[in-house]
Amino acid sequence: MSTENEGNEVPKAPSAPPAPVDAPAVPADSAAAGPAAGSAPGADAGAAAPPAPAGQPGHGGAHAAPAHSHAPAHAPAPPVPAAAGAPQGGSGAGNWPPPAPPAVPSYATGGGSGSGWGASYHPQEPKPGGRRGGLVAAVLAAALIAGGIGGGVGYWAAERGDDDTGSTTVSAADTPADLKREPGSVAKTANDALPSVVTIEAQSGGGEGGTGTGFVYDKQGHILTNNHVVASAAEGGKLQVTFSNGKKYGAEVIGRAEGYDVAVVKLKNAPEGLKPLALGNSDRVAVGDSTIAIGAPFGLSNTVTTGIVSAKNRPVTSSDGGQSGKSSYMSALQTDASINPGNSGGPLLDARGAVIGINSAIKPAESGGGIGGGGQSGSIGLGFAIPVNQAKQVAQQLIKTGTPVYPVIGASVSLQQEGDGATISRGGADGTSKPVTPNGPADRAGLKPGDVITKLDDMAVDSGPTLIGQIWTHKPGDTVKITYERDGKEHTVDVTLGQRKGDS
């Protein structure tokens, strides 16, 4: 029910729908031959509408007056239908078409004659008795009356040969074969993936929380998501997982990695028949590949958006929404698929429906951090996802031990942009420790404080966060080639990565 005219007086509606001025008059012997209640609309197709009163505009088609109709003010208000298809009283009671029912039933204004056309209507709890039947009757009456008007006007136009509109419509076929979604289509891919995507509601012990997304990782009931989605419930909070069919399950945090922004939760009573999403290979992704994002932006569960891979290896630093004050670093997949707060933790799929990333951060139109941060204004086509190869490795660690493991070079680097490259600090991260860990990977490779690292393998490094994100795409024990500058000269050295357990 429209409330467009709330607070404004609306002119009364005409007692009968206006008809073409030059329409033929209804014969006197047919005045009472209108269809009875329950008869088929338009059964008396040969009867044309009576002439309209002077000054009333003509209306074509089956348009009943809406709540915001601007009907002439001098016309009397229409009566309220007593039963479906059986108009009672009013100046048009003996003519066909019968008068249109009021847009607002009488009970919408608390009973009475129902003269308040255009009045605002606030839904209330249905009362026992005939009130609900009255609503059905009014709707049915409107449908029958509109059908009769449509039939009459249509017949009149056909009789007069008034077909100069030149408009022809064609209906599409509606057979099951025509509606089948072909493999590889977005509709088919989304339909197959949705049962394995969940909406996560996280609540802290103090009652604060939010909504994010996750997806089924294995048949044992593990759900993969972002750390910042579940951080508020990690210590004595509450997690609830809702599937696309509406079924809800309690869940608990198995492990989380703040630095990677990855977390694994497990359903407390996992149902049988869970279907994990297939994991793709994010190393094989190419710029321009199609992407499909599924999540709950602003709480709107089961939302599907599409786009492409806009870039790879994009250095991104984001926070967990203020839960710990710590940042996460990623060498992200960038996509223009629409991603908003609430998409966090949801899958970024390729055209086959395989997961290639976990949607984790956006660049909003106004200043702000990741999806979990405040002051978000929504998607501007710059979304970032953790590559699934990295997320899979972290998930395996968390399921096995509950503790994340990070590859390290054993050196502190500045997190500020200082020219081109990542500069090894001249002092330790805490102000007391040494910037290069004695006998650590960097120390053994000959790196020193003040060295500026410009490349990791073939990837350019322009800052400390970029270097960290690149290192974290590897595993402890991997050997990487580091290019650095010292005293204006470029050097290259191989470094075997060490490891650090936990987020401390």
Coordinates of C-alpha atoms in Angstrom, one line a residue, residues 162-368:
D162 CA -8.2 1.7 -33.3
D163 CA -5.0 -0.2 -33.9
D164 CA -2.7 2.5 -35.0
T165 CA -0.3 2.1 -32.0
G166 CA 1.9 -0.3 -34.1
S167 CA 3.0 -2.2 -31.0
T168 CA 3.4 -5.9 -31.1
T169 CA 4.6 -8.1 -28.3
V170 CA 5.9 -11.6 -28.5
S171 CA 5.9 -14.0 -25.6
A172 CA 9.0 -16.2 -25.0
A173 CA 8.6 -19.9 -24.8
D174 CA 8.3 -21.2 -21.2
T175 CA 9.1 -24.9 -21.5
P176 CA 11.6 -26.7 -19.1
A177 CA 14.0 -27.1 -22.0
D178 CA 14.1 -23.4 -22.7
L179 CA 14.6 -22.5 -19.1
K180 CA 17.5 -25.0 -18.5
R181 CA 20.7 -23.2 -17.4
E182 CA 23.6 -24.5 -19.4
P183 CA 26.8 -25.7 -17.7
G184 CA 29.2 -22.8 -17.5
S185 CA 26.5 -20.1 -17.2
V186 CA 26.6 -17.8 -14.2
A187 CA 23.1 -19.0 -13.1
K188 CA 24.1 -22.7 -13.2
T189 CA 27.4 -22.0 -11.4
A190 CA 25.8 -19.9 -8.7
N191 CA 22.9 -22.4 -8.2
D192 CA 25.5 -25.2 -7.7
A193 CA 27.6 -23.2 -5.3
L194 CA 25.0 -21.5 -3.1
P195 CA 24.2 -24.6 -0.9
S196 CA 27.8 -24.6 0.1
V197 CA 28.0 -20.9 1.1
V198 CA 27.0 -19.8 4.5
T199 CA 26.2 -16.6 6.4
I200 CA 28.1 -16.3 9.7
E201 CA 26.8 -14.3 12.6
A202 CA 29.4 -13.6 15.2
Q203 CA 28.7 -12.2 18.6
S204 CA 31.1 -11.3 21.4
G205 CA 30.4 -12.0 25.1
G206 CA 29.4 -8.4 25.4
G207 CA 26.7 -8.7 22.7
E208 CA 28.6 -6.9 19.9
G209 CA 29.2 -8.6 16.6
G210 CA 28.5 -8.6 12.9
T211 CA 27.7 -10.7 9.8
G212 CA 30.1 -12.2 7.3
T213 CA 30.3 -15.2 4.9
G214 CA 32.1 -18.5 4.7
F215 CA 32.0 -21.7 2.7
V216 CA 32.1 -25.4 3.3
Y217 CA 35.7 -26.6 3.2
D218 CA 35.3 -30.3 3.9
K219 CA 32.7 -33.0 4.7
Q220 CA 33.6 -32.9 8.4
G221 CA 31.9 -29.5 8.8
H222 CA 34.8 -27.1 8.6
I223 CA 34.0 -23.7 7.3
L224 CA 36.6 -21.4 5.8
T225 CA 36.3 -17.6 6.4
N226 CA 38.1 -14.5 7.4
N227 CA 39.6 -13.9 10.8
H228 CA 38.0 -10.5 11.1
V229 CA 34.6 -12.1 10.6
V230 CA 34.9 -14.3 13.7
A231 CA 37.3 -12.3 15.8
S232 CA 34.6 -10.9 18.0
A233 CA 33.4 -14.4 18.9
A234 CA 36.8 -16.0 19.3
E235 CA 36.9 -15.5 23.1
G236 CA 33.8 -16.7 24.8
G237 CA 31.4 -15.4 22.1
K238 CA 28.8 -17.1 20.0
L239 CA 28.8 -18.2 16.3
Q240 CA 25.8 -19.1 14.2
V241 CA 26.0 -20.4 10.7
T242 CA 23.1 -20.2 8.3
F243 CA 22.9 -22.2 5.0
S244 CA 21.1 -21.0 1.9
N245 CA 18.1 -23.2 2.7
G246 CA 17.7 -21.4 6.0
K247 CA 19.0 -24.1 8.3
K248 CA 21.0 -22.8 11.2
Y249 CA 23.9 -24.4 13.1
G250 CA 26.0 -23.5 16.1
A251 CA 29.7 -23.3 15.4
E252 CA 33.1 -22.8 17.1
V253 CA 36.4 -21.3 16.1
I254 CA 39.0 -24.1 15.5
G255 CA 41.8 -21.7 14.6
R256 CA 42.5 -18.3 13.2
A257 CA 45.5 -16.5 11.7
E258 CA 45.4 -12.7 12.2
G259 CA 48.3 -12.0 9.8
Y260 CA 46.7 -14.0 7.0
D261 CA 43.2 -12.9 7.9
V262 CA 42.1 -16.6 7.6
A263 CA 40.0 -18.5 10.1
V264 CA 38.4 -22.0 10.3
V265 CA 35.2 -22.7 12.2
K266 CA 33.5 -26.0 12.7
L267 CA 29.8 -26.8 12.8
K268 CA 28.9 -28.3 16.2
N269 CA 26.4 -30.7 14.7
A270 CA 27.4 -31.0 11.1
P271 CA 24.6 -32.4 8.9
E272 CA 25.3 -35.3 6.6
G273 CA 25.7 -34.7 2.9
L274 CA 27.8 -31.5 3.2
K275 CA 29.2 -30.6 -0.2
P276 CA 32.6 -28.8 0.0
L277 CA 33.3 -26.2 -2.8
A278 CA 36.0 -27.3 -5.2
L279 CA 39.3 -25.4 -4.7
G280 CA 41.0 -24.1 -7.8
N281 CA 44.6 -23.1 -8.4
S282 CA 45.1 -19.4 -7.9
D283 CA 48.5 -19.5 -9.4
R284 CA 46.9 -20.3 -12.8
V285 CA 44.5 -17.4 -12.7
A286 CA 44.9 -14.9 -15.5
V287 CA 43.9 -11.2 -15.6
G288 CA 40.6 -11.0 -17.4
D289 CA 39.3 -14.4 -16.2
S290 CA 35.6 -14.3 -15.1
T291 CA 34.8 -14.2 -11.4
I292 CA 31.7 -14.9 -9.3
A293 CA 31.4 -13.6 -5.7
I294 CA 28.9 -15.0 -3.3
G295 CA 28.2 -13.5 0.1
A296 CA 26.0 -11.5 2.4
P297 CA 26.7 -7.8 1.6
F298 CA 25.1 -5.6 4.3
G299 CA 23.4 -8.8 5.6
L300 CA 21.7 -9.7 2.3
S301 CA 22.5 -13.4 2.3
N302 CA 23.0 -15.4 -0.8
T303 CA 23.9 -12.5 -3.0
V304 CA 25.7 -13.3 -6.3
T305 CA 27.8 -10.7 -8.2
T306 CA 30.1 -11.1 -11.2
G307 CA 33.2 -9.5 -12.7
I308 CA 36.7 -10.4 -13.8
V309 CA 40.1 -10.7 -12.3
S310 CA 41.3 -7.2 -12.6
A311 CA 44.9 -7.7 -11.3
K312 CA 47.1 -10.3 -9.5
N313 CA 49.7 -10.0 -6.7
R314 CA 48.2 -6.7 -5.5
P315 CA 49.8 -5.8 -2.1
V316 CA 47.0 -5.1 0.4
T317 CA 47.1 -4.3 4.1
S318 CA 43.9 -4.5 6.1
S319 CA 42.8 -4.7 9.7
D320 CA 40.4 -7.0 11.6
G321 CA 38.0 -4.2 12.3
G322 CA 39.6 -3.0 15.5
Q323 CA 39.4 -6.3 17.4
S324 CA 43.1 -6.7 18.0
G325 CA 44.7 -3.6 16.3
K326 CA 46.9 -6.0 14.2
S327 CA 47.1 -5.9 10.4
S328 CA 47.0 -8.6 7.8
Y329 CA 49.0 -8.6 4.7
M330 CA 48.2 -10.3 1.4
S331 CA 49.3 -10.5 -2.2
A332 CA 45.8 -10.3 -3.4
L333 CA 43.7 -11.1 -6.4
Q334 CA 41.9 -7.9 -7.4
T335 CA 38.3 -8.2 -8.9
D336 CA 35.7 -5.7 -10.0
A337 CA 32.9 -8.0 -8.9
S338 CA 30.8 -6.0 -6.5
I339 CA 32.0 -6.8 -2.9
N340 CA 30.7 -5.0 0.2
P341 CA 30.8 -5.3 4.0
G342 CA 29.4 -8.7 4.7
N343 CA 31.0 -10.4 1.7
S344 CA 34.1 -11.0 3.9
G345 CA 35.0 -14.7 4.0
G346 CA 32.9 -15.6 1.0
P347 CA 34.3 -17.4 -2.0
L348 CA 35.5 -15.8 -5.2
L349 CA 34.8 -18.4 -7.9
D350 CA 36.1 -18.9 -11.4
A351 CA 33.7 -19.6 -14.3
R352 CA 33.8 -23.3 -13.4
G353 CA 32.6 -22.7 -9.9
A354 CA 36.0 -23.5 -8.3
V355 CA 37.2 -21.2 -5.4
I356 CA 40.2 -19.1 -6.4
G357 CA 40.1 -16.7 -3.5
I358 CA 38.5 -15.6 -0.2
N359 CA 36.9 -12.1 -0.5
S360 CA 38.6 -10.0 2.2
A361 CA 38.9 -6.3 1.5
I362 CA 37.7 -3.4 -0.5
K363 CA 39.0 0.0 -1.4
P364 CA 36.0 2.2 -0.5
A365 CA 35.3 5.6 -2.0
E366 CA 36.1 7.2 1.3
S367 CA 39.1 6.4 3.5
G368 CA 39.0 3.1 5.4

